[in-house]
Each structure stands twice: as C-alpha cells, then as structure tokens.
Short mmCIF file of C-alpha atoms and ligand atoms in Angstrom, two decimals:
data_model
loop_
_atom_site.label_atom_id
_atom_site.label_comp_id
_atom_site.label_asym_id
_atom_site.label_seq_id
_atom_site.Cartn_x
_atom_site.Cartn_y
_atom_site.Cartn_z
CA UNK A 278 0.00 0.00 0.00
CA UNK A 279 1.60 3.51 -0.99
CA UNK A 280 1.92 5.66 1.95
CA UNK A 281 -0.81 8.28 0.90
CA UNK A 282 -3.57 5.69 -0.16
CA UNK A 283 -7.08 7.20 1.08
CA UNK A 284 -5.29 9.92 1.93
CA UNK A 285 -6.76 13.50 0.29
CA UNK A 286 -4.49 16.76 0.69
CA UNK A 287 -5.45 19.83 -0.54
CA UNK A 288 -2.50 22.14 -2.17
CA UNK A 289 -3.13 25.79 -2.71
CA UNK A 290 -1.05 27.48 -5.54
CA UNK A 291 -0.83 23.75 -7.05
CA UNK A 292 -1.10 24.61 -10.32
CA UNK A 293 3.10 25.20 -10.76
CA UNK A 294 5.99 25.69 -9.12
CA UNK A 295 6.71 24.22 -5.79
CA UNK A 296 2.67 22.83 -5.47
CA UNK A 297 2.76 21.18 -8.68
CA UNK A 298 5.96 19.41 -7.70
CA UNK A 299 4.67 18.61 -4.56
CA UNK A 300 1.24 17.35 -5.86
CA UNK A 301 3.01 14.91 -8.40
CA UNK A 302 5.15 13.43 -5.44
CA UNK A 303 1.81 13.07 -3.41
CA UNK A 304 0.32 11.75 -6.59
CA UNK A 305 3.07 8.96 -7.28
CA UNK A 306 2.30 8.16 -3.51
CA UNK A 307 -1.14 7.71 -3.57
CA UNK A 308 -2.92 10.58 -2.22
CA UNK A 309 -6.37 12.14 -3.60
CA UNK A 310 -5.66 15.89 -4.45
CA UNK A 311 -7.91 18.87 -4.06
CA UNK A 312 -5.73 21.80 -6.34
CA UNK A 313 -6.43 25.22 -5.76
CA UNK A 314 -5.03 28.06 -8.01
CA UNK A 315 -6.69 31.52 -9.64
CA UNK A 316 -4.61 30.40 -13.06
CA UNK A 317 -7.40 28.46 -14.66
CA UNK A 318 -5.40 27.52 -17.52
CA UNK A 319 -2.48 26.27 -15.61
CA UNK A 320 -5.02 24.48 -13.01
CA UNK A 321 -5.81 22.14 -15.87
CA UNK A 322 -2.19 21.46 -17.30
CA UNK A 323 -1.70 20.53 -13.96
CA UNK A 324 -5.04 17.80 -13.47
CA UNK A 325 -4.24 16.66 -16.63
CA UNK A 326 -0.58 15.89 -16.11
CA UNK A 327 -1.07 14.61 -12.47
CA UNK A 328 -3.88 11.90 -13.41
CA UNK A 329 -1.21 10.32 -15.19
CA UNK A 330 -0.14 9.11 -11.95
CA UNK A 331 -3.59 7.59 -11.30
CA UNK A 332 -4.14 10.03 -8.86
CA UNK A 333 -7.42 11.52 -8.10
CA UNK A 334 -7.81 15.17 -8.65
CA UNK A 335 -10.41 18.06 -7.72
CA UNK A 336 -9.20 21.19 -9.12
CA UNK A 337 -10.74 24.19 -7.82
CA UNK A 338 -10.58 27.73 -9.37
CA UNK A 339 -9.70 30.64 -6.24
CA UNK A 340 -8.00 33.34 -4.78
CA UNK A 341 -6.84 32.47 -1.50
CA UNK A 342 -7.03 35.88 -0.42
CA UNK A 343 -11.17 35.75 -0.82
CA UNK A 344 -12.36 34.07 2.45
CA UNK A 345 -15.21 33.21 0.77
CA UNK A 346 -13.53 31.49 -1.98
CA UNK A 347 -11.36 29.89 1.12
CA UNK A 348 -14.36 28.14 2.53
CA UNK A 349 -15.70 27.05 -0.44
CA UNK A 350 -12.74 25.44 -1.48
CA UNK A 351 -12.85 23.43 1.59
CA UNK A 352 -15.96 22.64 1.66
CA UNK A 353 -15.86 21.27 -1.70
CA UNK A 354 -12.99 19.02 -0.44
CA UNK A 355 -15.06 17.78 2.02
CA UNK A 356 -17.84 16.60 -0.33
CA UNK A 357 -16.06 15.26 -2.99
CA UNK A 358 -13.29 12.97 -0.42
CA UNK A 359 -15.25 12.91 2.85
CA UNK A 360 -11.95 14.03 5.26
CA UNK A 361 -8.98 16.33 4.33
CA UNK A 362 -5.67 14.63 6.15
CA UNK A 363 -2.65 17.11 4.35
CA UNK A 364 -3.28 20.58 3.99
CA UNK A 365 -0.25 22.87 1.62
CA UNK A 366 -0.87 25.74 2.11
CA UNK A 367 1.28 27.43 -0.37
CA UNK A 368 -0.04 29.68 -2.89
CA UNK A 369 1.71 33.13 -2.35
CA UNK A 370 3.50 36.00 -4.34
CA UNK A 371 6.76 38.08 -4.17
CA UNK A 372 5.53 41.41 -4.70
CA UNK A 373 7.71 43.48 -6.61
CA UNK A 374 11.53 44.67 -6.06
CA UNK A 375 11.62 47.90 -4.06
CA UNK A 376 13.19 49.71 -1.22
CA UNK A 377 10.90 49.71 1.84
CA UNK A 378 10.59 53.76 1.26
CA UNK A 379 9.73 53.10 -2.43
CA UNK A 380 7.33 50.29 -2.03
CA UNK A 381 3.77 50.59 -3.71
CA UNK A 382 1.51 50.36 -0.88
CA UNK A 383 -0.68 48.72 -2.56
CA UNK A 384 1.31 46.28 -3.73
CA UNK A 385 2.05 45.66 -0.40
CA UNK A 386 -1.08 45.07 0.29
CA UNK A 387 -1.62 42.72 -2.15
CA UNK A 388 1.05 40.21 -0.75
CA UNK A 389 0.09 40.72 2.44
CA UNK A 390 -3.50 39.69 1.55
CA UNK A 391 -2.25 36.69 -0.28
CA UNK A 392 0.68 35.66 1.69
CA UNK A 393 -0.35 36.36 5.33
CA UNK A 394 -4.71 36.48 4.90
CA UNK A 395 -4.75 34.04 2.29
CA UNK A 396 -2.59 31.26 4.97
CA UNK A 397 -4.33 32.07 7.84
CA UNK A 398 -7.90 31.75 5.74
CA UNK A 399 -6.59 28.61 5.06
CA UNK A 400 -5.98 26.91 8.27
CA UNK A 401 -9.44 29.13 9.72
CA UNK A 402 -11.39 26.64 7.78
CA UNK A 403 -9.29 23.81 7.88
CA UNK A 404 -8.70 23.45 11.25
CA UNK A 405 -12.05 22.67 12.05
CA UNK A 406 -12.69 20.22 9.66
CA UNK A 407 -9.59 18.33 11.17
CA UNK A 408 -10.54 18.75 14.67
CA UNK A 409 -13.87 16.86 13.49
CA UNK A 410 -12.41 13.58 11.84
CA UNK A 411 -9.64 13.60 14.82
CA UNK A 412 -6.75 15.22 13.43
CA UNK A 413 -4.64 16.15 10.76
CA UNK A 414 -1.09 18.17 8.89
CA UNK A 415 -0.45 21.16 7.76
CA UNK A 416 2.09 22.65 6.23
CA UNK A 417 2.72 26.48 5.73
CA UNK A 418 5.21 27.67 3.26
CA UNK A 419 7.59 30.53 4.37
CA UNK A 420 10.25 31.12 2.97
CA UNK A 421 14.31 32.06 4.19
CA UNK A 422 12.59 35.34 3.92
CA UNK A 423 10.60 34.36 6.66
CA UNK A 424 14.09 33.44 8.93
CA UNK A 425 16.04 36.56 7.67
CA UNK A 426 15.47 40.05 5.72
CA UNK A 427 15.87 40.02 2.13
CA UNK A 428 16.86 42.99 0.33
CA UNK A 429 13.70 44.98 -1.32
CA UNK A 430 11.43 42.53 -0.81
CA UNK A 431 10.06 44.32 3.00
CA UNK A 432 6.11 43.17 2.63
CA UNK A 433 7.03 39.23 1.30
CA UNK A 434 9.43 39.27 4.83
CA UNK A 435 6.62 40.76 6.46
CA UNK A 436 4.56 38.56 5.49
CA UNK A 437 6.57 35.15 5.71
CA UNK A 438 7.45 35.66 9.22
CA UNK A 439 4.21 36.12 9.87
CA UNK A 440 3.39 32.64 7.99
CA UNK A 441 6.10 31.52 10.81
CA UNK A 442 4.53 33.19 13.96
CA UNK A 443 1.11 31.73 13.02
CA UNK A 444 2.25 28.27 12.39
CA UNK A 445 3.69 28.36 16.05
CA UNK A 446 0.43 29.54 17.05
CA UNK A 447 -1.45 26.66 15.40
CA UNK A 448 0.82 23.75 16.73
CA UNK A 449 0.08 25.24 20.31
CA UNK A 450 -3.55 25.82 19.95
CA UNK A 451 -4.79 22.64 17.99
CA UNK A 452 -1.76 20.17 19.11
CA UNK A 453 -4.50 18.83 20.85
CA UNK A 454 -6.74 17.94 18.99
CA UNK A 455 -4.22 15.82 17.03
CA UNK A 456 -2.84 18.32 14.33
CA UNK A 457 0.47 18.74 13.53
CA UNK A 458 1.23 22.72 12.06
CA UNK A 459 4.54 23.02 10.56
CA UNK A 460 6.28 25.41 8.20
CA UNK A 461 8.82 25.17 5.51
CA UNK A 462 11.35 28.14 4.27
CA UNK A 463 12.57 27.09 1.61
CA UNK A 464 15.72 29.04 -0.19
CA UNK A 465 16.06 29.86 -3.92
CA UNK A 466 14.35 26.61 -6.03
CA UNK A 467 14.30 26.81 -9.21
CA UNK A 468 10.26 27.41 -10.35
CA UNK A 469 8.73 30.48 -12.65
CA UNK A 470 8.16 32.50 -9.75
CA UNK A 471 12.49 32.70 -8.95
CA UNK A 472 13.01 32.67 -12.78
CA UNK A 473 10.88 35.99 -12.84
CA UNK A 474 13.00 37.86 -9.95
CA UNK A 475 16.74 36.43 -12.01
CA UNK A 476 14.89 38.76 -15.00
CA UNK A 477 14.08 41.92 -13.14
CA UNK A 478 17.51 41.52 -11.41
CA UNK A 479 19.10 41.05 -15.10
CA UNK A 480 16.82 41.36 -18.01
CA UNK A 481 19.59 40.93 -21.02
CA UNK A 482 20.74 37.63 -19.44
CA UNK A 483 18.73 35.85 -16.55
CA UNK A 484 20.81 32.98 -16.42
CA UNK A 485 24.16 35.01 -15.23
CA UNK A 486 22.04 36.68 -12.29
CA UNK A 487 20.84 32.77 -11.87
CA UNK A 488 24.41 31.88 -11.77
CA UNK A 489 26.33 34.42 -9.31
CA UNK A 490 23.26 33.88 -7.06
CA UNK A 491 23.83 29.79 -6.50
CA UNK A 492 27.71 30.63 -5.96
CA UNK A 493 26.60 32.36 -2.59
CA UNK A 494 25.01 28.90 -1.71
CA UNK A 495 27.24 25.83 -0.22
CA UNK A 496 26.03 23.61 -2.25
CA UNK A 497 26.78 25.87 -5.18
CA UNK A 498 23.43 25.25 -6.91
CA UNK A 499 19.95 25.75 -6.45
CA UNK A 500 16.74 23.88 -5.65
CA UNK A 501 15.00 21.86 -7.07
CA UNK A 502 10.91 22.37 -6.54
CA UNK A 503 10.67 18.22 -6.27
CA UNK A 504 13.25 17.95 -3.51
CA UNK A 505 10.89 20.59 -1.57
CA UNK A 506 7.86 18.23 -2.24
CA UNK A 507 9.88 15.22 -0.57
CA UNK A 508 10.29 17.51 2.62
CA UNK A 509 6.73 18.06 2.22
CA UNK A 510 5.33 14.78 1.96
CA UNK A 511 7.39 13.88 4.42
CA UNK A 512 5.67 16.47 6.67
CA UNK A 513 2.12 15.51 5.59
CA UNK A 514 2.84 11.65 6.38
CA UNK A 515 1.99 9.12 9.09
CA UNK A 516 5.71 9.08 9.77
CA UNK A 517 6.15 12.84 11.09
CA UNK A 518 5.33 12.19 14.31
CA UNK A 519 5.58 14.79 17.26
CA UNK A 520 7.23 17.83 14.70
CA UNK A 521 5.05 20.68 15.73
CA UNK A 522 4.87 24.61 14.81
CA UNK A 523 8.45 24.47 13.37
CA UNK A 524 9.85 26.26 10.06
CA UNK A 525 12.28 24.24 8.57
CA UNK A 526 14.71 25.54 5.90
CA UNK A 527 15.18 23.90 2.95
CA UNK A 528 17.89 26.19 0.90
CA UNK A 529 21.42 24.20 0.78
CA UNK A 530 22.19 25.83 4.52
CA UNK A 531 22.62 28.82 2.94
CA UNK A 532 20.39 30.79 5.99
CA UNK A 533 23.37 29.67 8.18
CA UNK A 534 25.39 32.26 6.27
CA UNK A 535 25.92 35.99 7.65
P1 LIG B 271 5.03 30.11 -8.54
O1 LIG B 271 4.72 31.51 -8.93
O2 LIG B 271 5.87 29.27 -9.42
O3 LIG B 271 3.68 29.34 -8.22
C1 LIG B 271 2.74 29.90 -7.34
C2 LIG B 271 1.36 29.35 -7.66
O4 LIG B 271 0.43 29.96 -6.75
C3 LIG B 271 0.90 29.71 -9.07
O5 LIG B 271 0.28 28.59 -9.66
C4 LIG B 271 -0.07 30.86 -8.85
O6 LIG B 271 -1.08 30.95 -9.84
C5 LIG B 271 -0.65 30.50 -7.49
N1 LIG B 271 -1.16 31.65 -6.76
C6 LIG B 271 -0.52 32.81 -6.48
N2 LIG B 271 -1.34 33.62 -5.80
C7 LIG B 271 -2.52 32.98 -5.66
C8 LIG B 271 -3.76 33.32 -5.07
N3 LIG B 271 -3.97 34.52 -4.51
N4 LIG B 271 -4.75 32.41 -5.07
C9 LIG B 271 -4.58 31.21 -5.66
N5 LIG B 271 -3.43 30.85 -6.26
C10 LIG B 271 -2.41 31.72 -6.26
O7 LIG B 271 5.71 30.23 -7.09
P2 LIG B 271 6.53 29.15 -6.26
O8 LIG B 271 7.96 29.50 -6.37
O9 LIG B 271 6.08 27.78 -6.55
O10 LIG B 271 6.09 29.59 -4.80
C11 LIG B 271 5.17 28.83 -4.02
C12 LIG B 271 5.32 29.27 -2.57
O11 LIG B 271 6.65 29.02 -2.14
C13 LIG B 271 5.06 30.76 -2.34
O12 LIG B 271 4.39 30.93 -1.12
C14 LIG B 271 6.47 31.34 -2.27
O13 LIG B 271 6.52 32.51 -1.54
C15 LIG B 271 7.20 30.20 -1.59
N6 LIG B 271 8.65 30.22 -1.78
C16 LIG B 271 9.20 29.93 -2.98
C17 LIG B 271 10.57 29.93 -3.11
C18 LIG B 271 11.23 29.56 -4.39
O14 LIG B 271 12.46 29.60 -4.44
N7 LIG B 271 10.53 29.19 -5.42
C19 LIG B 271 11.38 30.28 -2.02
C20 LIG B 271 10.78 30.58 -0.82
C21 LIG B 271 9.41 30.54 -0.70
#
C-alpha cells in the first residue's frame, strides 16, 4: 500500500511551481488531491498531467485571499473525499523589487493579503474540519525570507514571518486535537516564480544573475521544486510524528550564512 492511499491533501497554488511538484510526489504516492489556483489555464495542465499518476484530482478555481472562496474550497474538499488529512498551504507572491521607502503600498497590500490572509484563511477553515475527523497536517510555506530580511522585498518578509509566527500559534492551539502545524522556508528553487526575480535583477541575461546567485550557496546550486515536495510529503505523512509549529529551511544551509 503507498503511503498516501485514502489519503486526500489539498495544495493551494498547485497549479506550478513548488505545489505542482509537490502534488506529483503526493500523486506517485497515492494521495487524492484537491488543487487550488486563480490560473485556470495552468489548473488544468496541472489535473491533466497529475492523473497520469492515477491520482485523483479536484481542481478548484480561487483566490486564497477571498475568504469566501477559502471556505468554499474546503468545503468542496469535504464533499467530494469525505476528510482532508494534508493541507499545503502554499499559494503566495513576491511582490515586486523595491526599497521599503519606495514600495507601492498597494502592492504591499496585495502580498500581504495573499501571503499572510490568504494562509491564515486557510488553516481558519481547515482546522475545524480536522478537529472533526480527529486530526490532521499542515504545512505552511515561508520562505528564508521568513528566517532573515531580504533585500527589497520588506512586505514578502513581512509577510513570511508572519506565515512563521502563526504556524507556532497553530501547533500550540490545535496540538490537541491531534494536528500537527509546521512550516517550511525554503531558499532559492528553481520554479517560474524565482526565474521571474533572475529577470528583473538582469533582463539581457537571466541565467548570469541565476548563476552568481547559486555561488553564494554551499552547495553551489539551487533547488529543485521536487526535492521541496519530498520535505513536504514527508511532513504531511503518518511518519512525522511529534514535529510541531516548526519552520524548517530547505535552501542548501545557505540561511546559516551571515
Ligand atoms: P510560482 O509563482 O511558481 O507558483 C505559485 C502558484 O500559486 C501559481 O500557480 C499561482 O497561480 C498560485 N497563486 C498565487 N497567488 C494565488 C492566489 N492569490 N490564489 C490562488 N493561487 C495563487 O511560485 P513558487 O515558487 O512555486 O512559490 C510557491 C510558494 O513558495 C510561495 O508561497 C512562495 O513565496 C514560496 N517560496 C518559494 C521559493 C522559491 O524559491 N521558489 C522560495 C521561498 C518561498
């Protein structure tokens, strides 16, 4: 028996990137998927590659900054798969490249209300549902940026150590009641939302501003968005057992660096 059978997890931002990988390692282990996203187009590239697999898959069209889109999208979960046992919640933007004098306030806004709302939406109507059946895993996504400042990006730090705080506040509030709240921070991986920052740091040639970046990291490389979904899954599985309301980097060690 794979270790996700009759297991369904829902993934927010699953259409690419670091959900999609995640989903397809979920998906080679057994586990029904509910796939939220607000790229429509993407959302079904994505069901149609991951029922390859064999997998089961709701996809479900939403922001996760609408709350009411938020409860819907669990609620669907719920009647289509009857429980919800892994919850990503990992849909979230970087805003755009400013000085924290220069920033757009309403792009700040905007991550906020995706990065920080949009989470904390998600685990609002989650949670419950979990505390029903008897219990349950989440797992946030932060980021390093949500260990350490990053350089004109002030609202996505903002808001990933405030992915952080609340995840601490989950595992102590609803350890309980059997579910397990952790976060991930992962470094640079390698999906279209880090290939769109190497062009607005270098527009003529991406792949050099790709390059000096991984020389800063001791591994010398970057991530790659499967390696985060076998962290992940890890997380989400039977055999995480008593890991609660941490943030765990995944970047090479390069947030050991000063
Ligand atoms: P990505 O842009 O490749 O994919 C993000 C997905 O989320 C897209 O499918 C997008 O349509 C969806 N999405 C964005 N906002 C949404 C919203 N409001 N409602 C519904 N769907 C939405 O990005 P990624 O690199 O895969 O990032 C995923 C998560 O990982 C983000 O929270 C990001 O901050 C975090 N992260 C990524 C890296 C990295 O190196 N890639 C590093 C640290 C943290």
């Amino acid at each position: 028996m794979k270790a996700f059978e009759n297991k369904t997890v829902i993934i927010t931002g699953g259409a690419m990137g670091l959900g999609l990988a995640t989903a397809q390692v979920l998906a080679d282990k057994g586990a029904n998927l509910v796939i939220v996203d607000y790229n429509e187009e993407a959302l079904d590239k994505a069901k149609n590659e991951l029922e390859k697999s064999g997998a089961k898959v709701l996809t479900i069209v939403a922001d996760v900054s609408n709350e009411e889109a938020v409860k819907n999208y669990v609620d669907k979960a719920v009647e289509e798969f009857g429980h919800i046992d892994g919850f990503y919640n990992n849909a979230g933007i970087e805003g755009k490249q400013a000085s924290l004098t220069d920033y757009d306030v309403k792009i700040f806004k905007k991550v906020i209300d995706i990065n920080l709302l949009g989470v904390y939406y998600g685990m609002r109507y989650v949670i419950p549902v979990m505390q029903k059946q008897g219990g349950g895993k989440i797992v946030n996504v932060a980021s390093v940026g949500g260990i350490r400042g990053v350089i004109n990006q002030t609202p996505y730090v903002a808001s990933k150590h405030a992915v952080s705080g609340m995840t601490k506040n989950a595992a102590i509030e609803y350890g309980k009641d059997n579910i397990f709240t952790n976060a991930i921070a992962p470094g640079a991986i390698l999906t279209p939302m880090v290939a769109q920052a190497f062009k607005e740091v270098n527009p003529d040639n991406p792949k050099a501003a790709e390059t000096e970046y991984a020389q800063r990291n001791p591994t010398r490389r970057l991530g790659q968005p499967e390696e985060v979904g076998r962290l992940v899954a890890f997380l989400l599985s039977d055999d995480c057992r008593y890991v609660n309301g941490q943030t765990i980097a995944i970047d090479g060690g390069e947030s050991n660096l000063y």
